[in-house]
Short mmCIF file of C-alpha atoms in Angstrom, two decimals:
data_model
loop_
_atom_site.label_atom_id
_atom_site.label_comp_id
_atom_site.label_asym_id
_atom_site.label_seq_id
_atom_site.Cartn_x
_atom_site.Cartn_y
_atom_site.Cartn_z
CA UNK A 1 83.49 -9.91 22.09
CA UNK A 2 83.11 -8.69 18.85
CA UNK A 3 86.68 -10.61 18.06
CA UNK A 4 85.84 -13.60 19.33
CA UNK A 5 82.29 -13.74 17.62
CA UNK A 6 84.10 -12.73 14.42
CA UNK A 7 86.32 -15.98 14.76
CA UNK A 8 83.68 -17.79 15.92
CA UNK A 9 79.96 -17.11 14.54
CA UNK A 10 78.04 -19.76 16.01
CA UNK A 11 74.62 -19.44 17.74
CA UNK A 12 76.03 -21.26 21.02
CA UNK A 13 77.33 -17.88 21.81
CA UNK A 14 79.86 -17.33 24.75
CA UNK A 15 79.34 -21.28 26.18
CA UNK A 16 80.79 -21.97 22.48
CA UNK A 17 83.75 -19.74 22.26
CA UNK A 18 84.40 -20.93 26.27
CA UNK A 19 85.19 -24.47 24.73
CA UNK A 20 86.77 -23.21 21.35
CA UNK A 21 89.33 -21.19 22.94
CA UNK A 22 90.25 -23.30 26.09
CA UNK A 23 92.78 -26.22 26.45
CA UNK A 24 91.19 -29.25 25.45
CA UNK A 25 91.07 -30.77 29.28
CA UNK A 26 89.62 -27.84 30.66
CA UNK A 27 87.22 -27.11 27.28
CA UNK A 28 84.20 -29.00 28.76
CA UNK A 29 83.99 -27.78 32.04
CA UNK A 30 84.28 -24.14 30.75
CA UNK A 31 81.97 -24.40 28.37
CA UNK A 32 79.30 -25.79 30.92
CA UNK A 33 79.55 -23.21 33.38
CA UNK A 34 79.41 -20.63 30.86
CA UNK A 35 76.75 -21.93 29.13
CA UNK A 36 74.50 -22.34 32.51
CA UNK A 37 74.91 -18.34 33.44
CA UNK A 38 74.09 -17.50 29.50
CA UNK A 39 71.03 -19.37 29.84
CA UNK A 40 69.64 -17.94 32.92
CA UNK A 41 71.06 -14.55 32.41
CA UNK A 42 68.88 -15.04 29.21
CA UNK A 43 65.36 -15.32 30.12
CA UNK A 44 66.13 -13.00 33.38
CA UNK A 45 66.78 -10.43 30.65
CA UNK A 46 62.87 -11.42 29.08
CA UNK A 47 61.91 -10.71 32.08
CA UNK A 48 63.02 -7.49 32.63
CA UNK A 49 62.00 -5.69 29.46
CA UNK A 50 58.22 -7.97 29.60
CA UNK A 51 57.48 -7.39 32.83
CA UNK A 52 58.92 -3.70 32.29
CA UNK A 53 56.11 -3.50 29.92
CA UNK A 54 53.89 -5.02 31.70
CA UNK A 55 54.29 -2.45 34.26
CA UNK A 56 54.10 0.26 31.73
CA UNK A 57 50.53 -0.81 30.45
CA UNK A 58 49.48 -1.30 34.05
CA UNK A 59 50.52 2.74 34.80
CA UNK A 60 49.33 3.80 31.73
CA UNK A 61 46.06 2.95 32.86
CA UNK A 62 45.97 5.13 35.97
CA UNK A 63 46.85 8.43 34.23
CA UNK A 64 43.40 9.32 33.23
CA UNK A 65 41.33 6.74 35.95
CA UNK A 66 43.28 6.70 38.88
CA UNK A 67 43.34 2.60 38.80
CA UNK A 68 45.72 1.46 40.53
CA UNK A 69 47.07 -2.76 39.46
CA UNK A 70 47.73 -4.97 41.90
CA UNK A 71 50.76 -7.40 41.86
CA UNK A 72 48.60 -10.18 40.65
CA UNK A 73 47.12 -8.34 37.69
CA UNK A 74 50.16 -6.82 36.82
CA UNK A 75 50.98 -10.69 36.74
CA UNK A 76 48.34 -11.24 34.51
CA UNK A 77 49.08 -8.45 31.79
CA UNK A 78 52.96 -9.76 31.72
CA UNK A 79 51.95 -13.22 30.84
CA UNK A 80 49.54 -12.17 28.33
CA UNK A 81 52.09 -10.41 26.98
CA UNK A 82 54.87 -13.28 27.22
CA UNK A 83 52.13 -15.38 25.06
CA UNK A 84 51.87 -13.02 22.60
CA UNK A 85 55.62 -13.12 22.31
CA UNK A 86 55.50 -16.95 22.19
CA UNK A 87 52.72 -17.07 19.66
CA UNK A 88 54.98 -14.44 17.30
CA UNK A 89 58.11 -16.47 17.80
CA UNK A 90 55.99 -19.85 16.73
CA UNK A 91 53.73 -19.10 14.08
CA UNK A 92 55.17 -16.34 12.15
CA UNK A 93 58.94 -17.12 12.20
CA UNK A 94 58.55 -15.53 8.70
CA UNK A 95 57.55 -12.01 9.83
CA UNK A 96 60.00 -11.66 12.40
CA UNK A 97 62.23 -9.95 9.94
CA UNK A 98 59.57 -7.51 9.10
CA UNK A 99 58.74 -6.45 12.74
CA UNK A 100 62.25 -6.05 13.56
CA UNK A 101 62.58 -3.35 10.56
CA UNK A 102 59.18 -1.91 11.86
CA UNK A 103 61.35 -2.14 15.33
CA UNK A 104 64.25 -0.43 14.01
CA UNK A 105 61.82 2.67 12.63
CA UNK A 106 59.76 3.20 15.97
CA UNK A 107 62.94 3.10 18.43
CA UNK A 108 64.84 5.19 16.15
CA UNK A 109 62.82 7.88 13.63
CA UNK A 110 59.76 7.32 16.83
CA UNK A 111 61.97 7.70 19.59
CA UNK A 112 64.17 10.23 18.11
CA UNK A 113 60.77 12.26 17.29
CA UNK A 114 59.65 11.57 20.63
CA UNK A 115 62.99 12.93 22.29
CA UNK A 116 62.67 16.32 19.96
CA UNK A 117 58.76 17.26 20.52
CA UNK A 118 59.40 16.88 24.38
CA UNK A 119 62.44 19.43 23.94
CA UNK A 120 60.38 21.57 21.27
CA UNK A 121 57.13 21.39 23.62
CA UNK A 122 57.98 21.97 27.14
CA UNK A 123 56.88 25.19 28.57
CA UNK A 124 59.87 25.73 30.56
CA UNK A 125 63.44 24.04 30.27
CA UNK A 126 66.07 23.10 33.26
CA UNK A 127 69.42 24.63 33.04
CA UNK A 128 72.64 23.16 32.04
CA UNK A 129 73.55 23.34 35.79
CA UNK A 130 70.41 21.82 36.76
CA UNK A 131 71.00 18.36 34.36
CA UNK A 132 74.91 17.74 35.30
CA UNK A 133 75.57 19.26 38.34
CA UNK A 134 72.20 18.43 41.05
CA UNK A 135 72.52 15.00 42.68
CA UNK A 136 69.55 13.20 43.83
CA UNK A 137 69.70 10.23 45.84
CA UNK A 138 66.72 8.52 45.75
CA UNK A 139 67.21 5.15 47.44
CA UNK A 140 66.03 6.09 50.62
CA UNK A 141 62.90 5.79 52.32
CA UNK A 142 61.01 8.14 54.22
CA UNK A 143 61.99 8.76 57.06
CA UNK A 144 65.19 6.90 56.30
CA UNK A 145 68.07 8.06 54.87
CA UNK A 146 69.81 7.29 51.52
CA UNK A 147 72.76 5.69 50.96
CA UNK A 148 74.59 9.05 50.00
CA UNK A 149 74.24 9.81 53.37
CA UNK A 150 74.63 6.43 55.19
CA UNK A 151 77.49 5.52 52.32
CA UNK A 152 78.59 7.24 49.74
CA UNK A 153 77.41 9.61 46.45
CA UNK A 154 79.70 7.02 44.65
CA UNK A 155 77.53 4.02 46.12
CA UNK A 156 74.51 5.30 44.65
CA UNK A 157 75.98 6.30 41.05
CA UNK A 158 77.57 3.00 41.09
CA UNK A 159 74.33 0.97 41.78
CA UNK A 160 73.15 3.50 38.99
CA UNK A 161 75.64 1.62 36.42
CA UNK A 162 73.24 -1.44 36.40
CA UNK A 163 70.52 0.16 34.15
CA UNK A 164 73.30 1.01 31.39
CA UNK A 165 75.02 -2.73 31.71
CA UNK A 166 71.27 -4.05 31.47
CA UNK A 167 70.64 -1.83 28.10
CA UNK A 168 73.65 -3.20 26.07
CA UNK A 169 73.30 -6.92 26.30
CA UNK A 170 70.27 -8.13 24.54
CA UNK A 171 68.63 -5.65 22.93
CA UNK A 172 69.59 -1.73 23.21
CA UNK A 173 67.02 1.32 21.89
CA UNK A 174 67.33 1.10 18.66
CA UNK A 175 66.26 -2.97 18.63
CA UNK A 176 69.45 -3.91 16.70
CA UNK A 177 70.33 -6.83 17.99
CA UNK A 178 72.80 -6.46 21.79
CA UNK A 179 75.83 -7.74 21.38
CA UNK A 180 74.90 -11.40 23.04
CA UNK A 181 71.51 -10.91 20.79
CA UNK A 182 74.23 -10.85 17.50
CA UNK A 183 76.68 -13.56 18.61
CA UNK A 184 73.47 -16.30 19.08
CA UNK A 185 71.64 -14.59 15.60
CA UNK A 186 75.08 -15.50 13.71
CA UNK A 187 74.49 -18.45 12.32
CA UNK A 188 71.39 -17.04 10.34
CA UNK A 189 73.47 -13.76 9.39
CA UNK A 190 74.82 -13.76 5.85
CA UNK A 191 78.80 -13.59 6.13
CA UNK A 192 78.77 -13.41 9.95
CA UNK A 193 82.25 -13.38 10.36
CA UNK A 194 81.89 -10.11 9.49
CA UNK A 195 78.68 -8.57 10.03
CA UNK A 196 78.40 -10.34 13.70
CA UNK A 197 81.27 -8.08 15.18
CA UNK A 198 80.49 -5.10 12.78
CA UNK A 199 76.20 -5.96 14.89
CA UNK A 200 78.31 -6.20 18.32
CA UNK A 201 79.76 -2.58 17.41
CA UNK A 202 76.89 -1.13 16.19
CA UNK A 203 74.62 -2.34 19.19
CA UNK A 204 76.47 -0.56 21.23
CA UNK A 205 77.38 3.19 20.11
CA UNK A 206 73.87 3.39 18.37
CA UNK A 207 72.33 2.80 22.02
CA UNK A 208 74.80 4.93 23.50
CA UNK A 209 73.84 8.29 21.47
CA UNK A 210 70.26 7.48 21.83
CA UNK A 211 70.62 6.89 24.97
CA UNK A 212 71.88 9.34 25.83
CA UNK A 213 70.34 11.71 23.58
CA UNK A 214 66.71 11.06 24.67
CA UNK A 215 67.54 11.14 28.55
CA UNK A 216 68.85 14.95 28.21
CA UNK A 217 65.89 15.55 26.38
CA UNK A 218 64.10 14.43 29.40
CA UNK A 219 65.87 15.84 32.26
CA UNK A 220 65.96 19.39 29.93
CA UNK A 221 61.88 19.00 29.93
CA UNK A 222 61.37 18.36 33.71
CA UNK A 223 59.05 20.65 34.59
CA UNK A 224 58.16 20.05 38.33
CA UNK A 225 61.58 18.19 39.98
CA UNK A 226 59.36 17.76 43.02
CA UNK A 227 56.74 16.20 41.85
CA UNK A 228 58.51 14.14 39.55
CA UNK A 229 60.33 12.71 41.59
CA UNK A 230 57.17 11.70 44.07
CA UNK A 231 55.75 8.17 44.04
CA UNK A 232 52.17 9.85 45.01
CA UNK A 233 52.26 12.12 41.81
CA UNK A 234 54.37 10.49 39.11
CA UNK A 235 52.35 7.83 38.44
CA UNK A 236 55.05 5.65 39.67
CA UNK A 237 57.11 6.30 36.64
CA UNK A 238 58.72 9.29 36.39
CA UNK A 239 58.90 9.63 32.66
CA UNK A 240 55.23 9.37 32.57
CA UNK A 241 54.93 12.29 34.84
CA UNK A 242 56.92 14.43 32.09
CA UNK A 243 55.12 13.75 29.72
CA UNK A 244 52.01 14.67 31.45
CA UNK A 245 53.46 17.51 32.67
CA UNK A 246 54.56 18.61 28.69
CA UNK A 247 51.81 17.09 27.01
CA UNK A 248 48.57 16.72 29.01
CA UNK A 249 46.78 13.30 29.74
CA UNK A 250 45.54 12.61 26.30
CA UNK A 251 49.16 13.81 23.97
CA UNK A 252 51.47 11.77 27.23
CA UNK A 253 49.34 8.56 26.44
CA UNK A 254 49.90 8.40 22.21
CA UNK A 255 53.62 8.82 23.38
CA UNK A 256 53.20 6.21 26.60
CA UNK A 257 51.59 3.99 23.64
CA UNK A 258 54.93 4.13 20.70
CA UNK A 259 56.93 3.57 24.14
CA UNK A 260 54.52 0.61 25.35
CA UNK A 261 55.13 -0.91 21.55
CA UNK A 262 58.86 -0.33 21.59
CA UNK A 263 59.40 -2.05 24.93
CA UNK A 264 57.14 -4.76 23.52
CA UNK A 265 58.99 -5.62 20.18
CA UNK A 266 62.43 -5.81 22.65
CA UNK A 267 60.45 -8.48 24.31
CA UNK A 268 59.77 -10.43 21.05
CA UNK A 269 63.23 -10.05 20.00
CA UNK A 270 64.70 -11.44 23.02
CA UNK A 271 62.75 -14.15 23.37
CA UNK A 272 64.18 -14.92 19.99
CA UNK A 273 67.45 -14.96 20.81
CA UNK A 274 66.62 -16.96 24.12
CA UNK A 275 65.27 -19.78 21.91
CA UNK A 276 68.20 -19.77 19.68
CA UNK A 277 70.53 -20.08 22.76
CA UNK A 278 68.25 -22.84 24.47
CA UNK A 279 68.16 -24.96 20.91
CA UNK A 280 72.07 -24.91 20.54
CA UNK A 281 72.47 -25.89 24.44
CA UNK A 282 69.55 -28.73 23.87
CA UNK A 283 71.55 -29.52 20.79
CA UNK A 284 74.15 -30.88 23.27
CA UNK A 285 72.85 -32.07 25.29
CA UNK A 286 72.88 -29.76 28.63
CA UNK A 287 69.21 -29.58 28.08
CA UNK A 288 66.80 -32.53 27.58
CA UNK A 289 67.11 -33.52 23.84
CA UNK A 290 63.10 -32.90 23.78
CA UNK A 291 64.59 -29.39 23.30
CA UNK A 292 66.69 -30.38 20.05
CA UNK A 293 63.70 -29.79 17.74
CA UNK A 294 62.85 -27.23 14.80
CA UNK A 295 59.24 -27.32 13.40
CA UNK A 296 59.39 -28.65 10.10
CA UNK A 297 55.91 -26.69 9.32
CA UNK A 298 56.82 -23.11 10.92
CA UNK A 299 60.69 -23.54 11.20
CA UNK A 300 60.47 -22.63 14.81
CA UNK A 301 62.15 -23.84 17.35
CA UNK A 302 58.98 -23.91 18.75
CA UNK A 303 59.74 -26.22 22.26
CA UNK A 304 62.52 -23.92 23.39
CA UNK A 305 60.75 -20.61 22.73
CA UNK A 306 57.82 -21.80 24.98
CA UNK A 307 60.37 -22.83 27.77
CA UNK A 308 61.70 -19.40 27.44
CA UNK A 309 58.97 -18.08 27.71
CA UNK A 310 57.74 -20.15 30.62
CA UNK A 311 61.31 -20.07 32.66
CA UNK A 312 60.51 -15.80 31.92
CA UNK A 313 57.41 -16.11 33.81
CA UNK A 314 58.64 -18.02 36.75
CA UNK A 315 61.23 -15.71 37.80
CA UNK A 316 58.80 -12.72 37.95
CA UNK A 317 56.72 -14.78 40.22
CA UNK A 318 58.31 -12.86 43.46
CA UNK A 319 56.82 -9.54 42.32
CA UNK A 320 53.70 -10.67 44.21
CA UNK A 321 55.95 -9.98 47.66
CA UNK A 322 58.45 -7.82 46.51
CA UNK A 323 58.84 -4.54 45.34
CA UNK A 324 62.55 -4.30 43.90
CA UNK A 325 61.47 -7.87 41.90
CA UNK A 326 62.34 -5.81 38.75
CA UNK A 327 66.01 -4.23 39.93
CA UNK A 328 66.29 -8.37 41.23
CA UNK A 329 65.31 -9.32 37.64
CA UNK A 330 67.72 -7.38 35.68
CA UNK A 331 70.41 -7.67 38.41
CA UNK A 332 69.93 -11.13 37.57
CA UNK A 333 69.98 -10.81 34.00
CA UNK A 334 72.80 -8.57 34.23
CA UNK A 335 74.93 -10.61 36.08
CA UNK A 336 74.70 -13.84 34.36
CA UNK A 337 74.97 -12.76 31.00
CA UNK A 338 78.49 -10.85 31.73
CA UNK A 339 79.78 -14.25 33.83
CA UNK A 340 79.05 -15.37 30.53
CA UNK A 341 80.45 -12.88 28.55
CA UNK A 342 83.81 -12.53 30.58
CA UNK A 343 84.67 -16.00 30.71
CA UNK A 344 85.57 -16.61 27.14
CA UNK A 345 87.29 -13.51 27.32
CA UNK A 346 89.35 -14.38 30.10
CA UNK A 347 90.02 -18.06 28.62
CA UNK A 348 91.47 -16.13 25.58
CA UNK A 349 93.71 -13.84 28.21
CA UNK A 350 94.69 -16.48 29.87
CA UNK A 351 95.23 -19.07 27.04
CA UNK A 352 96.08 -16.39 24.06
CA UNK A 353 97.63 -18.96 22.10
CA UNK A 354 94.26 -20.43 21.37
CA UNK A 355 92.34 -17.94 19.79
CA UNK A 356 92.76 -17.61 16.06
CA UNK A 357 91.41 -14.68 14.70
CA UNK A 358 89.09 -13.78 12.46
CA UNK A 359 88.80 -10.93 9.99
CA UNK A 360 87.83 -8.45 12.76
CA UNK A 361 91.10 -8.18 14.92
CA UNK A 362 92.23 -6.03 18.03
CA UNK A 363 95.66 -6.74 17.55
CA UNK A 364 97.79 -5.09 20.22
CA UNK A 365 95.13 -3.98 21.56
CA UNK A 366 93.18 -7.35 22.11
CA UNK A 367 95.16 -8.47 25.68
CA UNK A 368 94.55 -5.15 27.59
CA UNK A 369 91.23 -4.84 26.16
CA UNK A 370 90.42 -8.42 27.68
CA UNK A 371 91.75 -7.85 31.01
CA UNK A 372 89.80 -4.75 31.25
CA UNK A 373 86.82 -6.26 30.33
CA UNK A 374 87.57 -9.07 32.89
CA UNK A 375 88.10 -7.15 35.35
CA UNK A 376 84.93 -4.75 35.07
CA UNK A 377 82.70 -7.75 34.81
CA UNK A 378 84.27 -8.55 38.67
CA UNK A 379 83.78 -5.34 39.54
CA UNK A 380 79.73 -5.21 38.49
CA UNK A 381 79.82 -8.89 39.83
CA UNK A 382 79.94 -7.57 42.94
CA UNK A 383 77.85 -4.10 42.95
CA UNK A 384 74.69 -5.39 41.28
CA UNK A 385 74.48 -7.60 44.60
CA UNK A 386 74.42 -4.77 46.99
CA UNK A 387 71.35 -2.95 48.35
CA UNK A 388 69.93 -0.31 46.34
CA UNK A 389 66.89 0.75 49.41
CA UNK A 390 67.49 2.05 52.73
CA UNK A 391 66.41 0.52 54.92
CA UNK A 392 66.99 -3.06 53.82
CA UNK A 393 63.85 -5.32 54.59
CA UNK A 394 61.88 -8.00 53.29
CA UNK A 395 60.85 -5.60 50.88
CA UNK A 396 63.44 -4.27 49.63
CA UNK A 397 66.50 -7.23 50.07
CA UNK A 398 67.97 -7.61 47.07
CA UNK A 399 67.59 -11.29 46.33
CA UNK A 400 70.38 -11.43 43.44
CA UNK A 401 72.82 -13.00 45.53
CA UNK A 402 70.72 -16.03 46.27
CA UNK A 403 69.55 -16.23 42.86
CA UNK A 404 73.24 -16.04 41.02
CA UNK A 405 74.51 -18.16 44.14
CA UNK A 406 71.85 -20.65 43.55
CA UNK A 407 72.59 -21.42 39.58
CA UNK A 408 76.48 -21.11 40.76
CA UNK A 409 75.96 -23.78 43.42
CA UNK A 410 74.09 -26.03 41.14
CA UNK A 411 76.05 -25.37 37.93
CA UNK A 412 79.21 -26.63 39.55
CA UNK A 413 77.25 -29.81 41.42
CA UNK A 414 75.77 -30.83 38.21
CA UNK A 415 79.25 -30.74 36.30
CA UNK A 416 80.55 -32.65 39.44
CA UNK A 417 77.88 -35.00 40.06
CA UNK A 418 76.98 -35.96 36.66
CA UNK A 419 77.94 -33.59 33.52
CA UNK A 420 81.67 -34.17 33.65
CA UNK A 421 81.19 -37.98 32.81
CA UNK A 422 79.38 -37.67 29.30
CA UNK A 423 79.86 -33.97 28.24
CA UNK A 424 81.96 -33.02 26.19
CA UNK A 425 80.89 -29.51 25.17
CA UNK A 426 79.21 -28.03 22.03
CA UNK A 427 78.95 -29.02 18.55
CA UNK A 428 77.68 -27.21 15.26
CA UNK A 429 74.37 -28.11 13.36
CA UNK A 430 76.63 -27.12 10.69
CA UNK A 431 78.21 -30.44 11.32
CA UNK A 432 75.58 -32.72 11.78
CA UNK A 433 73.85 -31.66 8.39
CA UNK A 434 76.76 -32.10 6.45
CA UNK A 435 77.20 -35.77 7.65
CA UNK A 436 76.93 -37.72 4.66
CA UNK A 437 76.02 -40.96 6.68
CA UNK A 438 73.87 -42.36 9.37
CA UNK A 439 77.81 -43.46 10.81
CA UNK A 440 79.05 -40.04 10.42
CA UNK A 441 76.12 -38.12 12.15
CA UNK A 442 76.26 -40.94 15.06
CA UNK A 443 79.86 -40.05 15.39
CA UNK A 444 78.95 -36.10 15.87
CA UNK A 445 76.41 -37.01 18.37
CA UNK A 446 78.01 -39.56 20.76
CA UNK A 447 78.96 -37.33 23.16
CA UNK A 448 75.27 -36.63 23.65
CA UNK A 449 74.38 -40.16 23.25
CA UNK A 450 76.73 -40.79 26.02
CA UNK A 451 74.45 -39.09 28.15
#
């Protein structure tokens, strides 16, 4: 990806590299389906990390009170926070740059203090054996069995993986920009053709040593595995429960609060780069042209952001009967985004002689690299739409397969029915301001006046 963005930095993202690197016939169906799982894969992922925080301010609460949210008012807190989100992205357009620098100190220097005082503080430490070698299962339900038992170990660590996919698409923990987050952004990056790919790199080793870093920080502090582990003493989130544990009630919440804040500023961000993807696929034309419209006042796209925002909300809306609405959510997210991702990929596998590169280039390397890639997007394709819970009921069904089979089913109708006669796939603003005549920018746009 970071190839292709570097020989392409445009803000239509994958759904613009699917119809810049495929045949011309094939360019505008390509580009439509891709464009269709990048969109919903793109609020899904708002969803995840706001309702994520939403549920961290609603278990925050019950540390010291013993209040205990209900579905509806965790509701409630996650669209008061997807507001405040929306209000950020319209109005003050201008200080986005300074809250993602005030982003990139609290996930790094605040995490990475956070990480070390747990360490530094905990009475007691688990051993090295302790942190790699014991397997907990977790997915079962008393008295049930887990799917260890009933499966596989591998089944569970695999259904593990989708956390770790989830991290490394929009946003990751340091809050520079994913690698989808840097291919949409590139258009307002100075020399993107370089500094897109180099943001792609970046997004993902810094997350990985964080990552990683902070979560053997927290396994070392565990101090009770039991109770950890136990929905009726953890709080329902085990991290809280080590801090607690480390801390106390009053030290865990300052450190529940920099997390709260962290989680929140992902939420901004990516809500950012949804409206950036929504504008370019309003732009044309897959999206009402109502969408193709920058605030000349706050130099927002403010219409998109709010349908983010409002297309966020929706799909949390089965948390008020479900219980695994968040894994759903970022299976979702997960899922769509990587359709997304993979199918430019495998359009430039498939159709090599396409693809010109840019200054950032695989060489050799760039084939074998793609069919990997292609093929582990398959691969999580098919696990993040398996059940996670034993036993499976109307609790605990994992509704991704509906969801990713309904925007497959009508992603292919639409194209079918009534894309495939007008569109014609995506064009640059780039090109449209630099139309030197009413004639010139009607000829840029007739595709979407065909509609």
């Amino acid at each position: 990806m970071a190839e292709i963005v570097s020989a392409i930095p445009t803000s239509g993202g994958p759904y613009f590299w699917a119809a810049t690197l495929a045949p011309k016939q094939h360019a505008p169906f390509l580009s439509w389906v891709t464009g269709w799982f990048n969109f919903v894969g793109q609020f899904a992922v708002t969803t995840g990390i706001s309702f994520g925080c939403a549920g961290l301010i609603a278990t925050a609460a019950s540390i010291k009170t013993g209040y205990t949210a209900t579905p509806g008012q965790t509701l409630g807190i996650y669209a008061a926070i997807l507001v405040s989100h929306g209000m950020v992205n319209t109005f003050g357009v201008r200080v986005l740059k300074y809250l993602n620098n005030s982003s990139i100190i609290l996930h790094s220097l605040g995490v990475g203090s956070l990480a070390i005082a747990v360490v530094a503080k905990a009475p007691t430490h688990r051993s090295a054996a302790e942190v790699f070698q014991h397997f907990y299962d977790g997915t079962g339900s008393s008295p049930s069995i887990g799917w260890s038992v009933r499966a596989s170990p591998a089944y569970v660590a695999i259904c593990g993986i989708l956390l770790s996919q989830y991290t490394i698409t929009d946003i990751c923990p340091d809050k520079l920009p994913g690698f989808d987050a840097s291919a949409h952004l590139s258009e307002e990056t100075h020399r993107a053709a370089w500094s897109a790919p180099i943001g792609v790199l970046m997004s993902i080793s810094v997350s990985a040593i964080f990552g990683f870093f902070l979560l053997l920080c927290l396994l070392f502090s565990i101090q009770d595995f039991s109770a950890t582990i136990d929905p009726s003493q953890n709080y329902g989130e085990p991290v809280f429960k080590i801090l607690v544990d480390v801390f106390g009630a009053d030290g865990a919440l300052v450190l529940i609060a920099l997390i709260i804040l962290c989680v929140w500023h992902c939420g901004l961000f990516s809500l950012t780069s949804n409206s950036r993807m929504m504008f370019a696929f309003s732009r044309d034309g897959a999206l009402p042209r109502f969408f193709d419209h920058v605030d000349k006042k706050y130099h927002s796209p403010t219409r998109t952001v709010w349908l983010a925002a409002f297309l966020a909300f929706c799909l949390s809306l089965p948390s008020l009967g479900s219980e695994v609405a968040f894994s759903a959510a970022t299976s979702i997210a997960t899922i769509g985004l990587y359709i997304s991702y993979a199918l430019p990929i495998a359009i430039a596998v498939v159709w090599p002689g396409g693809f010109v590169k840019g200054p950032f280039d695989l060489g050799v390397l760039s084939w074998p690299v793609g069919v990997v890639a292609v093929g582990w997007v398959l691969f999580i394709t098919v696990v993040f739409c398996l059940p996670t819970a034993n036993p499976v009921t109307s609790q605990t069904l994992n509704y991704t397969p509906v969801a990713v089979g309904i925007v497959a089913v009508a992603t292919l109708s639409s194209w079918v029915l009534w894309a495939r006669r007008w569109f014609q796939g995506p064009m640059r603003q780039v090109d449209i301001d630099q139309a030197e005549s009413p004639a010139e920018v009607e000829g840029v746009v007739t595709q979407v006046e065909k509609k």
